[in-house]
């Protein structure tokens, strides 16, 4: 409880910095959980570079973009009623999520050394299924998020979900939702096969 109160105080005094660091920490934690509990790599086989990539994505892209978007969304629709939450969810999932996904996937590919041609091919292959998969889960999650969770905590929901979903089927969930957030199913890594992505598992490794 003392740690949580300290976190709340820091979030009040330095909201932007704390949100960015939280996003990076949660995405890194999601990768650690994935490698150790899902993939069962063990400490010796743990891919530290992959974890650091996820931390960098959280701090450098997902955290700032999603946190900024939530602030914009709250200014556009400042209310907290059920109708307001529905409006926010529709704008978030209808406008932000597709754009965020279209930026996030190429960024992951670039960080993992894909050429521009391979990155474009991966985006064309994975984007439609990733967006459809997003809509299976995140409209309902974001509706509850916008209605029940205060603005300065709402960014936690998408990143927290990555801890349990991350790499369970070779998948990452950044909304961040996302999205990020907009929950964006993907994971960092090189494409190693030609099997098309399914609605439930996007294999980018």
GROMACS .gro file of C-alpha atoms in nm:
model
  205
    1UNK     CA    1   0.000   0.000   0.000
    2UNK     CA    2   0.284   0.238   0.080
    3UNK     CA    3   0.436   0.168  -0.262
    4UNK     CA    4   0.101   0.232  -0.430
    5UNK     CA    5   0.060   0.562  -0.245
    6UNK     CA    6   0.411   0.665  -0.349
    7UNK     CA    7   0.323   0.579  -0.707
    8UNK     CA    8   0.005   0.788  -0.685
    9UNK     CA    9   0.200   1.085  -0.551
   10UNK     CA   10   0.458   1.055  -0.828
   11UNK     CA   11   0.179   1.027  -1.085
   12UNK     CA   12   0.023   1.346  -0.951
   13UNK     CA   13   0.351   1.542  -0.950
   14UNK     CA   14   0.502   1.402  -1.272
   15UNK     CA   15   0.212   1.248  -1.466
   16UNK     CA   16   0.378   1.240  -1.809
   17UNK     CA   17   0.710   1.093  -1.695
   18UNK     CA   18   0.545   0.834  -1.473
   19UNK     CA   19   0.305   0.723  -1.745
   20UNK     CA   20   0.586   0.682  -1.998
   21UNK     CA   21   0.801   0.485  -1.753
   22UNK     CA   22   0.502   0.274  -1.651
   23UNK     CA   23   0.427   0.187  -2.013
   24UNK     CA   24   0.786   0.076  -2.070
   25UNK     CA   25   0.797  -0.120  -1.745
   26UNK     CA   26   0.472  -0.304  -1.813
   27UNK     CA   27   0.569  -0.394  -2.169
   28UNK     CA   28   0.905  -0.517  -2.046
   29UNK     CA   29   0.737  -0.715  -1.770
   30UNK     CA   30   0.498  -0.864  -2.026
   31UNK     CA   31   0.792  -0.990  -2.230
   32UNK     CA   32   0.965  -1.135  -1.923
   33UNK     CA   33   0.646  -1.318  -1.823
   34UNK     CA   34   0.607  -1.440  -2.177
   35UNK     CA   35   0.960  -1.574  -2.208
   36UNK     CA   36   0.969  -1.734  -1.864
   37UNK     CA   37   0.613  -1.860  -1.809
   38UNK     CA   38   0.477  -1.910  -2.161
   39UNK     CA   39   0.783  -2.001  -2.364
   40UNK     CA   40   0.970  -2.141  -2.061
   41UNK     CA   41   1.308  -2.029  -2.190
   42UNK     CA   42   1.475  -2.019  -1.850
   43UNK     CA   43   1.712  -1.749  -1.731
   44UNK     CA   44   2.004  -1.864  -1.946
   45UNK     CA   45   1.799  -1.857  -2.266
   46UNK     CA   46   1.621  -1.533  -2.188
   47UNK     CA   47   1.646  -1.287  -2.478
   48UNK     CA   48   1.742  -0.969  -2.298
   49UNK     CA   49   1.754  -0.772  -2.621
   50UNK     CA   50   1.391  -0.854  -2.690
   51UNK     CA   51   1.288  -0.737  -2.346
   52UNK     CA   52   1.483  -0.414  -2.387
   53UNK     CA   53   1.317  -0.361  -2.724
   54UNK     CA   54   0.977  -0.385  -2.560
   55UNK     CA   55   1.082  -0.142  -2.285
   56UNK     CA   56   1.208   0.100  -2.549
   57UNK     CA   57   0.885   0.072  -2.746
   58UNK     CA   58   0.684   0.138  -2.431
   59UNK     CA   59   0.885   0.439  -2.321
   60UNK     CA   60   0.956   0.585  -2.662
   61UNK     CA   61   0.637   0.521  -2.855
   62UNK     CA   62   0.346   0.348  -2.686
   63UNK     CA   63   0.350   0.546  -2.362
   64UNK     CA   64   0.378   0.895  -2.515
   65UNK     CA   65   0.138   0.826  -2.802
   66UNK     CA   66  -0.133   0.652  -2.600
   67UNK     CA   67  -0.101   0.889  -2.306
   68UNK     CA   68  -0.125   1.188  -2.538
   69UNK     CA   69  -0.421   1.040  -2.720
   70UNK     CA   70  -0.613   0.984  -2.397
   71UNK     CA   71  -0.564   1.348  -2.305
   72UNK     CA   72  -0.687   1.461  -2.646
   73UNK     CA   73  -0.983   1.226  -2.621
   74UNK     CA   74  -1.073   1.359  -2.277
   75UNK     CA   75  -1.071   1.714  -2.411
   76UNK     CA   76  -1.285   1.621  -2.710
   77UNK     CA   77  -1.534   1.432  -2.493
   78UNK     CA   78  -1.489   1.562  -2.135
   79UNK     CA   79  -1.787   1.385  -1.976
   80UNK     CA   80  -1.790   1.063  -1.775
   81UNK     CA   81  -2.139   0.928  -1.844
   82UNK     CA   82  -2.208   0.596  -2.016
   83UNK     CA   83  -2.286   0.782  -2.338
   84UNK     CA   84  -1.957   0.971  -2.314
   85UNK     CA   85  -1.769   0.646  -2.256
   86UNK     CA   86  -1.937   0.496  -2.561
   87UNK     CA   87  -1.840   0.797  -2.773
   88UNK     CA   88  -1.481   0.773  -2.653
   89UNK     CA   89  -1.466   0.403  -2.728
   90UNK     CA   90  -1.605   0.451  -3.081
   91UNK     CA   91  -1.357   0.729  -3.154
   92UNK     CA   92  -1.071   0.535  -2.999
   93UNK     CA   93  -1.142   0.210  -3.180
   94UNK     CA   94  -1.269   0.361  -3.502
   95UNK     CA   95  -1.004   0.629  -3.547
   96UNK     CA   96  -0.704   0.583  -3.322
   97UNK     CA   97  -0.660   0.205  -3.315
   98UNK     CA   98  -0.625   0.159  -3.695
   99UNK     CA   99  -0.375   0.446  -3.719
  100UNK     CA  100  -0.178   0.331  -3.414
  101UNK     CA  101  -0.155  -0.023  -3.547
  102UNK     CA  102  -0.042   0.103  -3.887
  103UNK     CA  103   0.247   0.287  -3.718
  104UNK     CA  104   0.332   0.027  -3.455
  105UNK     CA  105   0.378  -0.272  -3.685
  106UNK     CA  106   0.634  -0.104  -3.916
  107UNK     CA  107   0.818   0.038  -3.615
  108UNK     CA  108   0.854  -0.309  -3.465
  109UNK     CA  109   0.980  -0.441  -3.798
  110UNK     CA  110   1.232  -0.159  -3.833
  111UNK     CA  111   1.367  -0.211  -3.480
  112UNK     CA  112   1.421  -0.576  -3.564
  113UNK     CA  113   1.613  -0.509  -3.882
  114UNK     CA  114   1.355  -0.571  -4.152
  115UNK     CA  115   1.420  -0.402  -4.484
  116UNK     CA  116   1.166  -0.151  -4.613
  117UNK     CA  117   1.038  -0.410  -4.862
  118UNK     CA  118   1.001  -0.685  -4.602
  119UNK     CA  119   0.843  -0.441  -4.358
  120UNK     CA  120   0.584  -0.337  -4.615
  121UNK     CA  121   0.510  -0.700  -4.700
  122UNK     CA  122   0.469  -0.783  -4.331
  123UNK     CA  123   0.237  -0.486  -4.280
  124UNK     CA  124   0.018  -0.584  -4.577
  125UNK     CA  125   0.002  -0.943  -4.456
  126UNK     CA  126  -0.059  -0.883  -4.086
  127UNK     CA  127  -0.249  -0.557  -4.063
  128UNK     CA  128  -0.600  -0.676  -4.162
  129UNK     CA  129  -0.603  -0.975  -3.927
  130UNK     CA  130  -0.443  -0.774  -3.647
  131UNK     CA  131  -0.714  -0.510  -3.674
  132UNK     CA  132  -0.992  -0.769  -3.681
  133UNK     CA  133  -0.840  -0.946  -3.379
  134UNK     CA  134  -0.828  -0.612  -3.199
  135UNK     CA  135  -1.202  -0.574  -3.239
  136UNK     CA  136  -1.274  -0.910  -3.076
  137UNK     CA  137  -1.161  -0.779  -2.737
  138UNK     CA  138  -1.078  -0.412  -2.709
  139UNK     CA  139  -1.408  -0.231  -2.773
  140UNK     CA  140  -1.555  -0.392  -2.460
  141UNK     CA  141  -1.236  -0.339  -2.258
  142UNK     CA  142  -1.208   0.024  -2.359
  143UNK     CA  143  -1.574   0.092  -2.292
  144UNK     CA  144  -1.525  -0.022  -1.933
  145UNK     CA  145  -1.192   0.158  -1.917
  146UNK     CA  146  -1.335   0.495  -2.022
  147UNK     CA  147  -1.638   0.462  -1.795
  148UNK     CA  148  -1.485   0.323  -1.476
  149UNK     CA  149  -1.120   0.431  -1.469
  150UNK     CA  150  -0.994   0.787  -1.402
  151UNK     CA  151  -0.798   0.944  -1.686
  152UNK     CA  152  -0.458   0.927  -1.515
  153UNK     CA  153  -0.499   0.551  -1.460
  154UNK     CA  154  -0.680   0.458  -1.782
  155UNK     CA  155  -0.357   0.401  -1.973
  156UNK     CA  156  -0.274   0.113  -1.735
  157UNK     CA  157  -0.546  -0.119  -1.862
  158UNK     CA  158  -0.406  -0.186  -2.209
  159UNK     CA  159  -0.048  -0.227  -2.090
  160UNK     CA  160  -0.145  -0.447  -1.796
  161UNK     CA  161  -0.322  -0.682  -2.033
  162UNK     CA  162   0.002  -0.738  -2.218
  163UNK     CA  163   0.138  -0.924  -1.915
  164UNK     CA  164  -0.110  -1.208  -1.957
  165UNK     CA  165  -0.156  -1.201  -2.335
  166UNK     CA  166   0.200  -1.125  -2.440
  167UNK     CA  167   0.341  -1.398  -2.662
  168UNK     CA  168   0.079  -1.652  -2.551
  169UNK     CA  169   0.040  -1.726  -2.920
  170UNK     CA  170   0.342  -1.536  -3.052
  171UNK     CA  171   0.144  -1.219  -2.981
  172UNK     CA  172   0.210  -0.886  -2.809
  173UNK     CA  173  -0.064  -0.653  -2.682
  174UNK     CA  174   0.085  -0.295  -2.665
  175UNK     CA  175  -0.286   0.000  -2.643
  176UNK     CA  176  -0.086  -0.022  -2.644
  177UNK     CA  177  -0.332  -0.022  -2.661
  178UNK     CA  178  -0.326  -0.006  -2.660
  179UNK     CA  179  -0.337   0.058  -2.712
  180UNK     CA  180  -0.204   0.014  -2.668
  181UNK     CA  181  -0.530   0.110  -2.613
  182UNK     CA  182  -0.640   0.017  -2.861
  183UNK     CA  183  -0.499  -0.326  -2.809
  184UNK     CA  184  -0.260  -0.408  -3.083
  185UNK     CA  185  -0.172  -0.776  -3.132
  186UNK     CA  186   0.187  -0.806  -3.254
  187UNK     CA  187   0.532  -0.891  -3.130
  188UNK     CA  188   0.886  -0.785  -3.212
  189UNK     CA  189   1.099  -1.014  -3.419
  190UNK     CA  190   1.190  -1.132  -3.762
  191UNK     CA  191   0.948  -1.309  -3.989
  192UNK     CA  192   1.069  -1.666  -4.020
  193UNK     CA  193   0.796  -1.835  -4.218
  194UNK     CA  194   0.539  -1.776  -4.485
  195UNK     CA  195   0.238  -1.909  -4.292
  196UNK     CA  196  -0.037  -1.644  -4.304
  197UNK     CA  197  -0.146  -1.484  -3.979
  198UNK     CA  198  -0.466  -1.618  -3.831
  199UNK     CA  199  -0.729  -1.428  -3.639
  200UNK     CA  200  -0.591  -1.562  -3.314
  201UNK     CA  201  -0.217  -1.582  -3.365
  202UNK     CA  202   0.006  -1.343  -3.558
  203UNK     CA  203   0.344  -1.511  -3.589
  204UNK     CA  204   0.613  -1.253  -3.654
  205UNK     CA  205   0.906  -1.451  -3.515
   0.00000   0.00000   0.00000
